[in-house]
Tab-separated table of C-alpha atoms in Angstrom:
chain	number	residue	atom	x	y	z
A	28	UNK	CA	76.270	18.593	130.969
A	29	UNK	CA	75.299	20.421	127.919
A	30	UNK	CA	77.621	20.566	125.012
A	31	UNK	CA	77.438	22.940	121.947
A	32	UNK	CA	78.378	21.704	118.613
A	33	UNK	CA	80.228	24.036	116.345
A	34	UNK	CA	80.139	23.700	112.729
A	35	UNK	CA	83.570	24.364	111.220
A	36	UNK	CA	84.560	24.580	107.583
A	37	UNK	CA	86.820	21.590	107.190
A	38	UNK	CA	88.655	23.268	104.288
A	39	UNK	CA	89.103	26.951	105.140
A	40	UNK	CA	90.159	29.168	102.364
A	41	UNK	CA	93.975	29.683	102.476
A	42	UNK	CA	95.101	33.157	103.422
A	43	UNK	CA	97.212	33.340	100.309
A	44	UNK	CA	94.196	32.817	98.090
A	45	UNK	CA	92.417	35.665	99.917
A	46	UNK	CA	95.301	37.972	99.446
A	47	UNK	CA	95.634	36.996	95.753
A	48	UNK	CA	91.940	37.671	95.344
A	49	UNK	CA	92.351	41.131	96.911
A	50	UNK	CA	95.366	41.974	94.725
A	51	UNK	CA	93.450	40.843	91.631
A	52	UNK	CA	90.479	43.042	92.581
A	53	UNK	CA	92.798	45.983	93.167
A	54	UNK	CA	94.470	45.433	89.724
A	55	UNK	CA	91.072	45.298	88.031
A	56	UNK	CA	90.015	48.419	89.786
A	57	UNK	CA	93.221	50.116	88.733
A	58	UNK	CA	92.871	49.058	85.104
A	59	UNK	CA	89.211	50.347	85.092
A	60	UNK	CA	90.242	53.666	86.534
A	61	UNK	CA	93.110	54.002	84.099
A	62	UNK	CA	90.808	53.262	81.095
A	63	UNK	CA	88.338	55.795	82.379
A	64	UNK	CA	91.020	58.422	82.567
A	65	UNK	CA	92.325	57.473	79.165
A	66	UNK	CA	88.882	57.664	77.724
A	67	UNK	CA	88.246	61.020	79.282
A	68	UNK	CA	91.373	62.305	77.819
A	69	UNK	CA	90.670	61.079	74.270
A	70	UNK	CA	86.847	61.247	74.108
A	71	UNK	CA	86.506	64.827	75.351
A	72	UNK	CA	88.013	66.447	72.180
A	73	UNK	CA	85.447	64.437	70.108
A	74	UNK	CA	82.475	65.364	72.244
A	75	UNK	CA	83.443	68.807	73.484
A	76	UNK	CA	84.653	71.474	71.180
A	77	UNK	CA	86.656	73.398	73.578
A	78	UNK	CA	89.943	75.230	72.719
A	79	UNK	CA	92.662	74.858	75.287
A	80	UNK	CA	94.251	78.224	74.309
A	81	UNK	CA	91.086	80.343	73.760
A	82	UNK	CA	90.895	83.006	76.416
A	83	UNK	CA	87.580	84.520	77.513
A	84	UNK	CA	88.188	87.474	79.869
A	85	UNK	CA	84.408	87.653	80.499
A	86	UNK	CA	84.475	84.151	82.111
A	87	UNK	CA	87.577	84.252	84.382
A	88	UNK	CA	87.655	81.739	87.116
A	89	UNK	CA	83.957	80.895	86.441
A	90	UNK	CA	82.335	77.974	88.348
A	91	UNK	CA	80.870	74.895	86.825
A	92	UNK	CA	78.297	75.715	84.178
A	93	UNK	CA	76.719	74.609	80.993
A	94	UNK	CA	79.022	76.652	78.835
A	95	UNK	CA	82.170	75.348	80.891
A	96	UNK	CA	81.221	72.190	82.633
A	97	UNK	CA	84.541	72.168	84.769
A	98	UNK	CA	84.722	76.034	84.893
A	99	UNK	CA	87.609	78.125	83.582
A	100	UNK	CA	90.938	79.113	84.637
A	101	UNK	CA	92.554	82.551	85.467
A	102	UNK	CA	92.563	83.423	81.728
A	103	UNK	CA	89.050	82.278	81.027
A	104	UNK	CA	90.268	79.050	79.299
A	105	UNK	CA	88.023	75.974	79.439
A	106	UNK	CA	89.177	73.577	82.151
A	107	UNK	CA	87.464	70.654	80.593
A	108	UNK	CA	89.421	70.822	77.449
A	109	UNK	CA	92.612	71.719	79.245
A	110	UNK	CA	92.381	68.791	81.649
A	111	UNK	CA	91.751	66.295	78.791
A	112	UNK	CA	94.729	67.597	76.883
A	113	UNK	CA	96.791	67.347	80.096
A	114	UNK	CA	95.717	63.750	80.660
A	115	UNK	CA	96.699	62.796	77.112
A	116	UNK	CA	100.148	64.598	77.480
A	117	UNK	CA	100.953	62.926	80.858
A	118	UNK	CA	99.839	59.376	79.672
A	119	UNK	CA	101.552	59.780	76.385
A	120	UNK	CA	104.801	60.938	77.797
A	121	UNK	CA	104.756	58.347	80.476
A	122	UNK	CA	104.117	55.518	77.970
A	123	UNK	CA	106.925	56.606	75.728
A	124	UNK	CA	109.341	57.155	78.538
A	125	UNK	CA	108.555	53.678	80.078
A	126	UNK	CA	109.057	52.111	76.650
A	127	UNK	CA	112.239	54.008	76.061
A	128	UNK	CA	113.611	52.827	79.429
A	129	UNK	CA	112.310	49.243	79.445
A	130	UNK	CA	113.675	48.113	76.061
A	131	UNK	CA	117.397	49.132	76.570
A	132	UNK	CA	117.138	48.286	80.343
A	133	UNK	CA	115.924	44.754	79.762
A	134	UNK	CA	118.268	44.059	76.780
A	135	UNK	CA	121.362	45.312	78.619
A	136	UNK	CA	120.429	43.426	81.748
A	137	UNK	CA	120.070	40.182	79.739
A	138	UNK	CA	123.442	40.825	77.943
A	139	UNK	CA	125.201	41.512	81.326
A	140	UNK	CA	123.734	38.184	82.822
A	141	UNK	CA	124.307	36.122	79.714
A	142	UNK	CA	127.937	37.249	78.950
A	143	UNK	CA	129.134	38.043	82.460
A	144	UNK	CA	132.771	38.859	82.956
A	145	UNK	CA	133.961	42.250	81.527
A	146	UNK	CA	130.678	42.936	79.888
A	147	UNK	CA	128.858	42.746	83.214
A	148	UNK	CA	131.443	44.874	84.962
A	149	UNK	CA	131.270	47.611	82.261
A	150	UNK	CA	127.565	47.765	82.249
A	151	UNK	CA	127.487	47.735	86.008
A	152	UNK	CA	129.886	50.626	86.040
A	153	UNK	CA	127.665	52.496	83.649
A	154	UNK	CA	124.653	52.177	85.927
A	155	UNK	CA	126.776	53.358	88.954
A	156	UNK	CA	127.693	56.413	87.003
A	157	UNK	CA	124.105	57.293	86.426
A	158	UNK	CA	123.201	56.453	90.094
A	159	UNK	CA	125.913	58.873	91.356
A	160	UNK	CA	123.736	61.766	90.134
A	161	UNK	CA	120.237	62.113	91.654
A	162	UNK	CA	117.467	61.243	89.172
A	163	UNK	CA	115.483	64.407	89.447
A	164	UNK	CA	118.743	66.528	89.134
A	165	UNK	CA	119.618	64.730	85.973
A	166	UNK	CA	116.179	65.313	84.530
A	167	UNK	CA	116.457	69.095	85.505
A	168	UNK	CA	119.740	69.370	83.836
A	169	UNK	CA	118.602	67.863	80.512
A	170	UNK	CA	115.355	69.903	80.539
A	171	UNK	CA	117.202	73.132	81.325
A	172	UNK	CA	119.546	72.490	78.345
A	173	UNK	CA	116.614	71.917	76.024
A	174	UNK	CA	113.731	73.879	77.566
A	175	UNK	CA	110.209	73.164	76.213
A	176	UNK	CA	111.401	70.162	74.156
A	177	UNK	CA	109.074	67.047	74.574
A	178	UNK	CA	111.848	64.954	73.290
A	179	UNK	CA	114.197	66.113	75.918
A	180	UNK	CA	111.609	65.707	78.643
A	181	UNK	CA	110.712	62.060	77.960
A	182	UNK	CA	114.384	61.260	77.126
A	183	UNK	CA	115.545	62.586	80.442
A	184	UNK	CA	112.950	60.613	82.303
A	185	UNK	CA	113.871	57.484	80.368
A	186	UNK	CA	117.528	58.051	81.332
A	187	UNK	CA	116.443	57.745	84.949
A	188	UNK	CA	114.004	54.861	84.674
A	189	UNK	CA	116.198	52.405	82.635
A	190	UNK	CA	118.571	51.656	85.575
A	191	UNK	CA	115.918	49.835	87.543
A	192	UNK	CA	114.940	47.608	84.558
A	193	UNK	CA	118.702	46.765	83.969
A	194	UNK	CA	119.351	45.896	87.672
A	195	UNK	CA	116.239	43.842	88.146
A	196	UNK	CA	116.678	41.989	84.834
A	197	UNK	CA	120.313	41.295	85.442
A	198	UNK	CA	119.695	39.921	88.914
A	199	UNK	CA	116.825	37.726	87.969
A	200	UNK	CA	118.413	36.465	84.765
A	201	UNK	CA	121.587	35.329	86.652
A	202	UNK	CA	119.490	33.178	88.893
A	203	UNK	CA	117.455	31.626	86.018
A	204	UNK	CA	120.563	31.045	83.828
A	205	UNK	CA	122.354	29.191	86.700
A	206	UNK	CA	119.339	26.961	87.314
A	207	UNK	CA	119.348	23.206	86.371
A	208	UNK	CA	116.574	23.610	83.855
A	209	UNK	CA	118.578	26.100	81.765
A	210	UNK	CA	121.648	23.739	81.957
A	211	UNK	CA	119.572	20.879	80.748
A	212	UNK	CA	118.231	22.933	77.897
A	213	UNK	CA	121.653	23.931	76.867
A	214	UNK	CA	122.903	20.297	76.928
A	215	UNK	CA	119.956	19.326	74.778
A	216	UNK	CA	121.105	21.773	72.157
A	217	UNK	CA	118.495	24.522	72.566
A	218	UNK	CA	119.552	27.935	71.594
A	219	UNK	CA	119.315	31.438	73.306
A	220	UNK	CA	115.907	32.172	71.738
A	221	UNK	CA	114.337	28.997	73.204
A	222	UNK	CA	115.988	29.584	76.707
A	223	UNK	CA	114.631	33.191	76.691
A	224	UNK	CA	111.046	32.157	75.716
A	225	UNK	CA	110.890	29.041	77.882
A	226	UNK	CA	112.926	30.026	81.054
A	227	UNK	CA	113.748	33.736	81.197
A	228	UNK	CA	110.538	35.549	79.819
A	229	UNK	CA	108.037	33.750	82.176
A	230	UNK	CA	110.174	34.823	85.242
A	231	UNK	CA	110.825	38.394	83.829
A	232	UNK	CA	107.371	39.355	82.601
A	233	UNK	CA	105.685	39.899	86.057
A	234	UNK	CA	108.683	41.953	87.240
A	235	UNK	CA	108.852	44.072	84.176
A	236	UNK	CA	105.059	44.625	84.370
A	237	UNK	CA	105.294	45.878	87.910
A	238	UNK	CA	108.279	48.026	87.119
A	239	UNK	CA	106.492	49.519	84.079
A	240	UNK	CA	103.514	50.478	86.288
A	241	UNK	CA	105.693	51.999	88.924
A	242	UNK	CA	107.813	53.722	86.323
A	243	UNK	CA	104.774	55.239	84.557
A	244	UNK	CA	103.572	56.670	87.926
A	245	UNK	CA	107.078	58.131	88.682
A	246	UNK	CA	107.224	59.592	85.151
A	247	UNK	CA	103.875	61.291	85.630
A	248	UNK	CA	104.966	62.719	88.985
A	249	UNK	CA	108.332	63.782	87.495
A	250	UNK	CA	106.637	65.561	84.613
A	251	UNK	CA	104.166	67.285	87.003
A	252	UNK	CA	106.952	68.284	89.300
A	253	UNK	CA	108.922	69.856	86.344
A	254	UNK	CA	105.900	71.714	85.269
A	255	UNK	CA	105.264	72.942	88.766
A	256	UNK	CA	108.846	74.495	88.987
A	257	UNK	CA	108.347	75.902	85.454
A	258	UNK	CA	111.156	73.967	83.762
A	259	UNK	CA	109.115	71.365	81.763
A	260	UNK	CA	106.753	72.321	79.042
A	261	UNK	CA	105.929	75.891	78.329
A	262	UNK	CA	102.523	77.769	78.392
A	263	UNK	CA	100.006	77.614	76.826
A	264	UNK	CA	100.526	73.769	76.786
A	265	UNK	CA	98.016	72.105	79.045
A	266	UNK	CA	100.181	70.071	81.585
A	267	UNK	CA	99.084	69.058	85.112
A	268	UNK	CA	101.901	70.515	86.994
A	269	UNK	CA	102.062	73.665	84.990
A	270	UNK	CA	98.248	74.088	85.530
A	271	UNK	CA	98.803	73.833	89.284
A	272	UNK	CA	101.476	76.466	89.268
A	273	UNK	CA	99.309	78.840	87.204
A	274	UNK	CA	96.229	78.371	89.418
A	275	UNK	CA	97.967	78.347	92.813
A	276	UNK	CA	97.752	82.167	93.185
A	277	UNK	CA	93.964	82.026	92.742
A	278	UNK	CA	93.182	79.337	95.307
A	279	UNK	CA	91.000	81.636	97.452
A	280	UNK	CA	88.973	82.821	94.498
A	281	UNK	CA	88.547	79.391	92.819
A	282	UNK	CA	89.650	76.563	94.861
A	283	UNK	CA	87.738	74.100	92.597
A	284	UNK	CA	89.914	75.028	89.644
A	285	UNK	CA	93.181	74.274	91.628
A	286	UNK	CA	91.672	70.932	92.908
A	287	UNK	CA	90.996	69.575	89.497
A	288	UNK	CA	94.592	68.964	88.209
A	289	UNK	CA	95.631	67.762	91.681
A	290	UNK	CA	92.753	65.275	91.728
A	291	UNK	CA	93.664	64.039	88.124
A	292	UNK	CA	97.304	63.487	89.200
A	293	UNK	CA	96.147	61.586	92.308
A	294	UNK	CA	93.799	59.335	90.156
A	295	UNK	CA	96.269	58.618	87.507
A	296	UNK	CA	99.106	57.635	90.006
A	297	UNK	CA	96.625	55.785	92.087
A	298	UNK	CA	95.425	53.623	89.100
A	299	UNK	CA	99.069	52.759	88.153
A	300	UNK	CA	99.979	51.783	91.709
A	301	UNK	CA	96.855	49.544	91.928
A	302	UNK	CA	97.885	47.850	88.684
A	303	UNK	CA	101.431	47.329	89.887
A	304	UNK	CA	100.337	45.768	93.119
A	305	UNK	CA	101.749	42.135	93.713
A	306	UNK	CA	102.379	40.303	90.530
A	307	UNK	CA	102.383	36.432	90.533
A	308	UNK	CA	105.424	35.085	88.661
């Protein structure tokens, strides 16, 4: 009776390591894509002397050419310069909105978890008041009151985003502060700063990083949505959602012009979602 011998790997690679490797590769790809987009936004003005507001009625909806590498829009404005400006605007507003939401959200979450009692209840009630109003509606109300204001735009987005930072920070900090390690540190006389650096921050950092990536993606989509319904920034500002609105009636004549801002939004959001992925605590 013939037998076959099979050579098996005595130490197969754990499935968790394979997943971690895949998530690590996805994060690297997301970072590379985001760096490429940011480089496009900030290097184009240095390498290409295009004016985002200059109109050329002799080159309306022109295709890709040497004079206009990405063509022109319905007013003959250079799409390369306008897309670069729109990327800078979207990334800048998203960064400011996330920072403006993360700092108060994390600090208030830590305060609620640390103090507890009445402080926790009051801050929890505050978040419930914000949650009672849909986020996009709140942004629309603020932007409608202050139309065309960049300050109102990113401030309104930050008002929506800070709630998630607060809730996640409070929930995680409660668990960490109730642990035996924190109790031991307190008995040994260590202060709040040591407890934050040694116990809280290592647990909070991966969660905050993930929330920041998702929050930036949400901010960019919200800004584009506001531009699409014409309640965000005003023309002739180059903004991705506003560009889509302006070019939508000319889809049949120049589909490539409409596809460009849509593709940019897709790539920015994709890069941020890849970066968020699954963070290891």
